[in-house]
Amino acid sequence: MAKSENRGEEYEAEHVHSVYEQIAFHFSSTRYKPWPIVERFLQELPDGSVCVDVGCGNGKYLAVNPRVFIVGSDRSTNLVKIATRHEPHACVVADNLSLPHPPRSFDFAISIAVIHHLSTPSRRIEAVRAVLELLKPPSSAANLSGGKALIYVWALEQKDSRRGWDEGHEQDVMVPWVMKSNEKAKKEKAQKKGKEEDQSLEQEETASSDHPDSKTFLRYYHLYRKGELEHDVGEAGGEVLESGYEKDNWWVIATVKGS
Amino acid sequence: MKILTLNFLTCARKLCKSSNTAFPLHPKEADLEIVETEINVLFLKNIMGRLMWEELKGVVGELGLPDLPPTPPEPETLVETKLQAPEGDNTGLNIEKAEVPSQIAKDLHRVLLETCVKEGKLVCGNCGHEYAVREGIANFLLPGHLV
Ligand SMILES: [Zn+2]
């Protein structure tokens, strides 16, 4: 683990972006079932809403609601190529700190399992701000509430998970992704498992790393402790409307503070 | 990348965020393709009110595509009623009213959702930076000195 002063953009390029680009297709074959909170949020959007999905990965959340228009973005070209299949939505390659969207113009935003990959406190707050500034601001004159964002990050408190992290553990961790060379067999197996699939974030990593044909990639994560996400939203100029814990993750629904 | 997407994209550079010449981006040397998808009239109806129409018209004109109507079509013009036999009924005895996509809806679907930029560039009108589109994927990653 790099010392905190050595973390930042270049560190993430090596320990996050490059890894996802290499594991994209394998990663995608294991990511198809939406998390309940995210699915509910998307299903409840009014028809015709315009949304962004910042860090959309393989686009699994683009498949949930075809009655809205979602513009997804991801740092990995390989993942965007997969995500772009979901009609009627759209997807582009972009960095979540330099998003190519007109500010203050979207009804909703989601950023799921993304902001925990930023490697310094200020970059994480900046990433929250980048999501919030895309939202329509509230208008007291027109009596309209502003746009809403759902943000979801990995929790430090997950003592019942396979990894067993909990309060007091180091929050900046490297998490292995094990990829066997026999991609195809694995993909088929993952698809066959279908609905019984466990929803835990890292379920596919149970593969043994000492398998002769396997390759292990390490990704950087910042594990959020209780209350930390709400704090970051506040620092970024947002207001938390709802928050909670689901399947080893913390989540918030936030809006832009009225001026 | 479908034309509709251009209505929700601008320059990724911070200095361009507050500039009104950065939006919309201008397609350059664009190679277009048609990617056919099923028409969804409800989606079209809903999205009409959410578009920056003038900007969309401008982009469509720059690409040399047929002009869009001067104002966003009203939702009711996107469907028409047709008398037809129920599906699977060939007796000709039962005729019912059915709502089908109008020509306006079909034209909009063609331009906004099926017409895609396959290869080319998207240029910022403020700073001049060019973003590449390759194999239908637009790339907004900035070189370090432009972030
Ligand atoms: Zn620009």
Coordinates of C-alpha atoms and ligand atoms in Angstrom, one line a residue:
Chain A
M1 CA 0.0 0.0 0.0
A2 CA 1.3 3.4 -1.0
K3 CA 1.7 6.1 1.6
S4 CA -1.3 8.4 1.5
E5 CA 0.8 11.3 0.1
N6 CA 1.8 9.2 -2.9
R7 CA -1.8 8.5 -3.8
G8 CA -3.8 10.5 -6.4
E9 CA -4.4 10.5 -10.1
E10 CA -1.4 8.5 -11.3
Y11 CA -1.8 6.0 -8.5
E12 CA -5.4 5.4 -9.6
A13 CA -4.3 5.1 -13.2
E14 CA -2.2 2.1 -12.2
H15 CA -4.3 0.6 -9.4
V16 CA -7.8 1.2 -10.7
H17 CA -8.2 2.2 -14.3
S18 CA -5.6 -0.1 -15.8
V19 CA -6.9 -3.1 -13.9
Y20 CA -10.6 -2.6 -15.0
E21 CA -9.5 -2.2 -18.6
Q22 CA -7.7 -5.6 -18.4
I23 CA -10.4 -7.5 -16.5
A24 CA -13.3 -5.8 -18.2
F25 CA -14.8 -8.8 -20.0
H26 CA -14.4 -11.2 -17.1
F27 CA -15.6 -8.5 -14.7
S28 CA -18.7 -7.9 -16.8
S29 CA -19.6 -11.6 -17.0
T30 CA -20.0 -11.5 -13.2
R31 CA -21.9 -8.3 -13.0
Y32 CA -25.5 -8.5 -14.1
K33 CA -27.8 -8.5 -11.2
P34 CA -28.7 -5.0 -9.9
W35 CA -28.6 -4.2 -6.2
P36 CA -32.1 -3.8 -4.7
I37 CA -31.7 -0.1 -3.6
V38 CA -30.3 0.9 -6.9
E39 CA -33.0 -1.0 -8.8
R40 CA -35.7 0.6 -6.7
F41 CA -34.3 4.1 -7.3
L42 CA -34.2 3.6 -11.0
Q43 CA -37.7 2.0 -11.3
E44 CA -39.2 4.9 -9.4
L45 CA -37.9 7.5 -11.7
P46 CA -40.7 9.4 -13.6
D47 CA -41.0 8.4 -17.2
G48 CA -38.9 10.6 -19.5
S49 CA -36.4 11.5 -16.8
V50 CA -32.9 12.3 -18.0
C51 CA -30.1 10.7 -15.9
V52 CA -26.4 10.1 -15.7
D53 CA -24.7 7.0 -14.5
V54 CA -21.2 8.0 -13.5
G55 CA -18.9 5.0 -13.6
C56 CA -21.5 2.8 -15.3
G57 CA -19.1 -0.2 -15.8
N58 CA -20.7 -2.8 -18.0
G59 CA -24.0 -0.9 -17.9
K60 CA -26.0 -3.3 -15.8
Y61 CA -28.0 -0.4 -14.4
L62 CA -28.8 0.8 -17.9
A63 CA -30.9 -2.3 -18.4
V64 CA -33.3 -1.5 -15.5
N65 CA -35.6 1.2 -16.8
P66 CA -36.1 1.8 -20.5
R67 CA -38.6 4.6 -19.9
V68 CA -35.9 7.1 -18.9
F69 CA -32.8 8.2 -20.8
I70 CA -29.5 7.5 -19.1
V71 CA -26.2 8.8 -20.3
G72 CA -23.5 6.5 -18.8
S73 CA -19.8 7.1 -18.6
D74 CA -16.9 5.0 -17.5
R75 CA -13.1 5.3 -17.5
S76 CA -12.7 1.9 -19.2
T77 CA -13.2 1.8 -23.0
N78 CA -13.7 -2.0 -22.8
L79 CA -16.5 -1.6 -20.3
V80 CA -18.2 1.2 -22.3
K81 CA -18.2 -1.1 -25.4
I82 CA -20.3 -3.5 -23.4
A83 CA -22.5 -0.9 -21.8
T84 CA -23.4 0.7 -25.0
R85 CA -25.6 -2.2 -26.0
H86 CA -28.4 -1.1 -23.7
E87 CA -31.1 0.8 -25.6
P88 CA -32.3 3.5 -25.5
H89 CA -29.4 4.7 -23.4
A90 CA -26.0 6.1 -24.3
C91 CA -22.5 5.7 -22.9
V92 CA -19.2 7.5 -23.3
V93 CA -15.6 7.1 -22.0
A94 CA -14.9 9.8 -19.4
D95 CA -13.1 10.5 -16.2
N96 CA -15.4 11.1 -13.3
L97 CA -13.6 14.2 -12.2
S98 CA -13.9 15.7 -15.8
L99 CA -17.4 14.8 -16.9
P100 CA -18.5 15.9 -20.3
H101 CA -22.1 16.9 -19.4
P102 CA -23.7 20.2 -19.2
P103 CA -23.9 21.1 -15.5
R104 CA -27.3 21.6 -13.7
S105 CA -29.3 19.8 -16.4
F106 CA -30.1 16.3 -15.2
D107 CA -33.0 15.0 -13.2
F108 CA -31.2 12.1 -11.6
A109 CA -27.7 10.7 -11.2
I110 CA -26.3 7.5 -9.9
S111 CA -22.7 6.6 -9.1
I112 CA -22.5 3.0 -7.9
A113 CA -19.4 1.4 -6.5
V114 CA -17.2 4.1 -8.0
I115 CA -16.2 6.8 -5.6
H116 CA -14.5 4.3 -3.3
H117 CA -11.8 4.0 -6.0
L118 CA -10.6 7.6 -5.6
S119 CA -7.5 7.5 -3.4
T120 CA -7.4 10.7 -1.4
P121 CA -10.1 12.4 0.7
S122 CA -10.2 15.5 -1.4
R123 CA -10.5 13.5 -4.7
R124 CA -13.4 11.6 -3.2
I125 CA -15.2 14.8 -2.2
E126 CA -14.4 16.2 -5.7
A127 CA -16.0 13.1 -7.2
V128 CA -19.2 13.6 -5.2
R129 CA -19.2 17.3 -6.2
A130 CA -18.8 16.3 -9.9
V131 CA -22.0 14.2 -9.6
L132 CA -24.0 16.8 -7.7
E133 CA -23.2 19.6 -10.1
L134 CA -24.9 17.8 -13.0
L135 CA -28.2 17.9 -11.1
K136 CA -30.8 20.5 -11.8
P137 CA -30.8 22.8 -8.8
P138 CA -34.0 23.3 -6.8
S139 CA -36.1 26.3 -7.8
S140 CA -38.1 27.9 -5.0
A141 CA -39.7 30.2 -7.6
A142 CA -41.1 27.4 -9.6
N143 CA -41.5 25.3 -6.4
L144 CA -39.5 22.5 -7.9
S145 CA -37.2 20.2 -6.0
G146 CA -33.8 19.7 -7.5
G147 CA -32.3 16.6 -9.1
K148 CA -31.4 13.6 -6.9
A149 CA -28.3 11.5 -6.8
L150 CA -27.8 7.9 -5.5
I151 CA -24.3 7.2 -4.4
Y152 CA -23.2 3.8 -3.3
V153 CA -19.7 2.8 -1.8
W154 CA -18.1 -0.2 -0.1
A155 CA -18.4 -0.3 3.7
L156 CA -15.6 -0.8 6.2
E157 CA -18.2 -2.4 8.5
Q158 CA -18.8 -5.9 6.9
K159 CA -17.7 -8.3 9.6
D160 CA -20.1 -11.0 8.2
S161 CA -18.7 -10.8 4.7
R162 CA -16.1 -13.2 3.4
R163 CA -13.4 -10.5 3.9
G164 CA -14.5 -9.8 7.4
W165 CA -13.3 -6.2 7.6
D166 CA -14.8 -4.1 10.4
E167 CA -14.5 -1.0 12.4
G168 CA -10.9 -0.3 13.3
H169 CA -9.4 -1.9 10.2
E170 CA -7.2 0.1 7.7
Q171 CA -9.6 1.8 5.3
D172 CA -7.3 1.9 2.3
V173 CA -7.0 -1.6 0.9
M174 CA -5.8 -3.5 -2.1
V175 CA -8.4 -6.1 -3.2
P176 CA -7.5 -9.0 -5.5
W177 CA -9.3 -9.9 -8.6
V178 CA -8.4 -13.4 -9.7
M179 CA -8.9 -14.2 -13.4
K180 CA -8.4 -17.6 -14.7
S181 CA -7.2 -18.0 -18.2
N182 CA -10.1 -20.3 -19.0
E183 CA -12.5 -17.4 -19.5
K184 CA -15.2 -19.1 -21.3
A185 CA -15.9 -21.9 -18.9
K186 CA -16.2 -19.4 -16.2
K187 CA -18.5 -17.1 -18.0
E188 CA -20.9 -19.9 -18.7
K189 CA -20.8 -21.0 -15.1
A190 CA -21.6 -17.5 -14.0
Q191 CA -24.5 -17.3 -16.4
K192 CA -25.9 -20.6 -15.4
K193 CA -25.9 -19.7 -11.8
G194 CA -28.5 -17.1 -12.8
K195 CA -30.9 -15.9 -10.2
E196 CA -29.4 -17.8 -7.3
E197 CA -26.3 -15.6 -7.7
D198 CA -25.1 -14.2 -4.4
Q199 CA -25.1 -10.4 -4.6
S200 CA -22.0 -9.8 -2.6
L201 CA -19.7 -7.4 -4.4
E202 CA -16.7 -9.7 -4.8
Q203 CA -18.3 -13.1 -5.1
E204 CA -16.3 -14.1 -8.1
E205 CA -13.0 -13.8 -6.3
T206 CA -13.3 -17.0 -4.4
A207 CA -11.4 -18.5 -7.3
S208 CA -8.1 -19.8 -6.0
S209 CA -5.2 -17.5 -6.8
D210 CA -2.8 -20.5 -6.8
H211 CA -4.5 -22.0 -9.9
P212 CA -1.7 -22.4 -12.4
D213 CA -3.5 -20.4 -15.2
S214 CA -4.8 -17.7 -13.0
K215 CA -3.7 -14.1 -12.8
T216 CA -4.3 -11.8 -9.9
F217 CA -5.0 -8.1 -10.3
L218 CA -5.0 -5.8 -7.3
R219 CA -7.4 -2.9 -7.2
Y220 CA -7.3 0.0 -4.7
Y221 CA -10.4 0.7 -2.6
H222 CA -11.2 3.2 0.2
L223 CA -13.6 1.4 2.6
Y224 CA -16.1 3.9 4.0
R225 CA -16.8 4.0 7.7
K226 CA -20.2 4.8 9.0
G227 CA -21.1 8.4 8.4
E228 CA -18.2 9.2 6.1
L229 CA -20.2 9.2 2.9
E230 CA -22.7 11.7 4.4
H231 CA -19.8 13.8 5.5
D232 CA -18.3 13.8 2.0
V233 CA -21.7 14.8 0.5
G234 CA -21.9 17.7 2.9
E235 CA -18.4 18.8 2.1
A236 CA -19.3 18.7 -1.6
G237 CA -22.3 21.1 -1.1
G238 CA -24.9 18.4 -1.1
E239 CA -27.8 17.6 1.3
V240 CA -28.5 14.0 2.3
L241 CA -32.2 13.1 1.8
E242 CA -31.9 9.4 2.7
S243 CA -29.1 7.1 3.6
G244 CA -28.5 3.5 4.6
Y245 CA -26.6 0.3 4.5
E246 CA -27.1 -2.6 2.1
K247 CA -25.1 -5.7 1.5
D248 CA -21.7 -4.4 2.8
N249 CA -22.2 -1.0 1.2
W250 CA -23.2 2.5 2.4
W251 CA -25.5 4.5 0.3
V252 CA -27.0 8.0 0.2
I253 CA -29.6 9.8 -1.9
A254 CA -28.5 13.4 -2.0
T255 CA -29.6 16.6 -3.6
V256 CA -28.0 20.0 -4.2
K257 CA -28.5 22.5 -1.3
G258 CA -31.0 25.3 -2.2
S259 CA -29.2 28.7 -2.4
Chain B
M1 CA -23.0 7.2 -30.7
K2 CA -26.5 8.3 -31.3
I3 CA -27.3 11.9 -32.3
L4 CA -29.6 12.2 -29.2
T5 CA -26.5 11.8 -27.0
L6 CA -25.0 15.0 -28.3
N7 CA -27.8 16.9 -26.5
F8 CA -26.3 15.8 -23.2
L9 CA -22.6 16.2 -23.9
T10 CA -20.3 19.2 -23.6
C11 CA -16.6 19.8 -23.3
A12 CA -15.0 18.0 -20.4
R13 CA -12.6 20.8 -19.5
K14 CA -13.4 22.9 -16.4
L15 CA -12.7 26.2 -18.2
C16 CA -15.5 25.4 -20.7
K17 CA -18.2 24.4 -18.2
S18 CA -19.6 27.9 -17.9
S19 CA -19.1 28.9 -21.5
N20 CA -22.2 28.8 -23.7
T21 CA -20.1 28.2 -26.8
A22 CA -19.0 24.8 -25.5
F23 CA -22.4 23.3 -26.0
P24 CA -23.3 21.5 -28.2
L25 CA -20.1 19.9 -29.5
H26 CA -19.6 20.1 -33.2
P27 CA -19.2 16.9 -35.2
K28 CA -16.2 17.0 -37.6
E29 CA -15.3 14.5 -40.3
A30 CA -18.1 12.4 -39.0
D31 CA -18.7 9.0 -40.5
L32 CA -22.4 8.1 -39.9
E33 CA -24.1 4.7 -39.7
I34 CA -27.6 3.5 -39.1
V35 CA -28.1 1.1 -36.2
E36 CA -31.6 0.0 -36.4
T37 CA -33.6 -0.3 -33.1
E38 CA -37.2 -0.8 -32.3
I39 CA -39.2 2.4 -32.2
N40 CA -40.5 3.4 -28.8
V41 CA -43.1 6.1 -29.2
L42 CA -43.6 6.5 -25.4
F43 CA -39.9 7.2 -25.0
L44 CA -40.0 9.8 -27.8
K45 CA -43.1 11.5 -26.3
N46 CA -41.4 11.7 -23.0
I47 CA -38.0 12.9 -24.2
M48 CA -39.3 15.7 -26.5
G49 CA -39.9 18.1 -23.6
R50 CA -36.4 17.5 -22.3
L51 CA -34.4 18.4 -25.3
M52 CA -32.4 21.6 -26.2
W53 CA -34.2 21.7 -29.5
E54 CA -32.2 24.6 -31.2
E55 CA -28.9 22.9 -30.4
L56 CA -30.2 19.6 -31.6
K57 CA -31.4 21.2 -34.9
G58 CA -28.0 22.8 -35.3
V59 CA -26.1 19.5 -34.9
V60 CA -28.5 17.7 -37.3
G61 CA -27.9 20.5 -39.8
E62 CA -24.1 20.3 -39.4
L63 CA -24.2 16.6 -40.2
G64 CA -26.1 17.3 -43.4
L65 CA -29.2 15.3 -42.2
P66 CA -32.7 16.3 -43.1
D67 CA -33.9 19.3 -41.1
L68 CA -35.8 18.8 -37.8
P69 CA -39.1 20.6 -37.4
P70 CA -38.7 24.2 -36.2
T71 CA -40.2 23.3 -32.7
P72 CA -40.3 19.9 -30.9
P73 CA -43.3 18.0 -32.2
E74 CA -46.3 17.8 -29.8
P75 CA -46.7 14.4 -28.2
E76 CA -50.1 13.8 -29.9
T77 CA -48.5 14.2 -33.4
L78 CA -46.2 11.2 -32.7
V79 CA -49.1 8.6 -33.0
E80 CA -51.9 8.1 -35.4
T81 CA -54.9 5.9 -35.2
K82 CA -55.3 3.2 -37.8
L83 CA -58.2 0.8 -38.4
Q84 CA -56.9 -2.7 -38.5
A85 CA -57.8 -6.3 -37.8
P86 CA -56.6 -7.6 -34.4
E87 CA -53.4 -9.5 -34.6
G88 CA -53.8 -13.1 -35.8
D89 CA -57.4 -12.4 -37.0
N90 CA -57.6 -12.9 -40.7
T91 CA -61.4 -13.1 -41.0
G92 CA -61.7 -9.4 -41.9
L93 CA -64.8 -9.3 -39.7
N94 CA -63.3 -7.6 -36.7
I95 CA -61.8 -4.2 -37.2
E96 CA -60.4 -2.2 -34.3
K97 CA -58.6 1.1 -33.7
A98 CA -54.9 0.9 -33.1
E99 CA -52.3 3.5 -32.2
V100 CA -49.3 3.3 -34.5
P101 CA -46.2 5.6 -34.7
S102 CA -46.8 8.5 -37.1
Q103 CA -44.4 9.4 -39.8
I104 CA -43.1 12.2 -37.6
A105 CA -42.2 9.7 -34.9
K106 CA -40.5 7.4 -37.4
D107 CA -38.4 10.3 -38.8
L108 CA -37.4 11.4 -35.3
H109 CA -36.5 7.9 -34.2
R110 CA -34.4 7.5 -37.4
V111 CA -32.5 10.7 -36.8
L112 CA -32.1 10.8 -33.0
L113 CA -31.8 7.1 -32.1
E114 CA -30.8 5.2 -35.1
T115 CA -28.3 7.6 -36.8
C116 CA -25.0 7.2 -35.1
V117 CA -21.6 8.7 -35.4
K118 CA -19.3 5.8 -36.1
E119 CA -16.0 7.5 -36.5
G120 CA -15.0 11.2 -36.3
K121 CA -14.4 14.0 -33.9
L122 CA -16.5 16.2 -31.6
V123 CA -15.1 19.7 -31.4
C124 CA -15.6 22.2 -28.5
G125 CA -16.6 25.6 -29.8
N126 CA -15.0 27.3 -26.9
C127 CA -11.5 25.8 -26.5
G128 CA -11.3 24.0 -29.9
H129 CA -10.3 20.6 -28.2
E130 CA -11.3 17.6 -30.4
Y131 CA -12.6 14.5 -28.8
A132 CA -12.3 11.3 -30.9
V133 CA -15.2 8.9 -31.7
R134 CA -14.0 5.4 -32.7
E135 CA -16.1 2.4 -33.4
G136 CA -19.1 4.5 -32.1
I137 CA -17.5 5.3 -28.7
A138 CA -16.8 8.9 -27.9
N139 CA -13.7 9.4 -25.7
F140 CA -13.6 12.4 -23.3
L141 CA -10.4 11.5 -21.4
L142 CA -8.2 14.6 -21.4
P143 CA -4.5 14.8 -21.6
G144 CA -3.0 15.8 -18.2
H145 CA -2.2 19.4 -19.1
L146 CA -5.9 20.1 -20.2
V147 CA -7.6 18.8 -17.0
Ligands
ZN1 ZN -13.6 23.1 -24.4

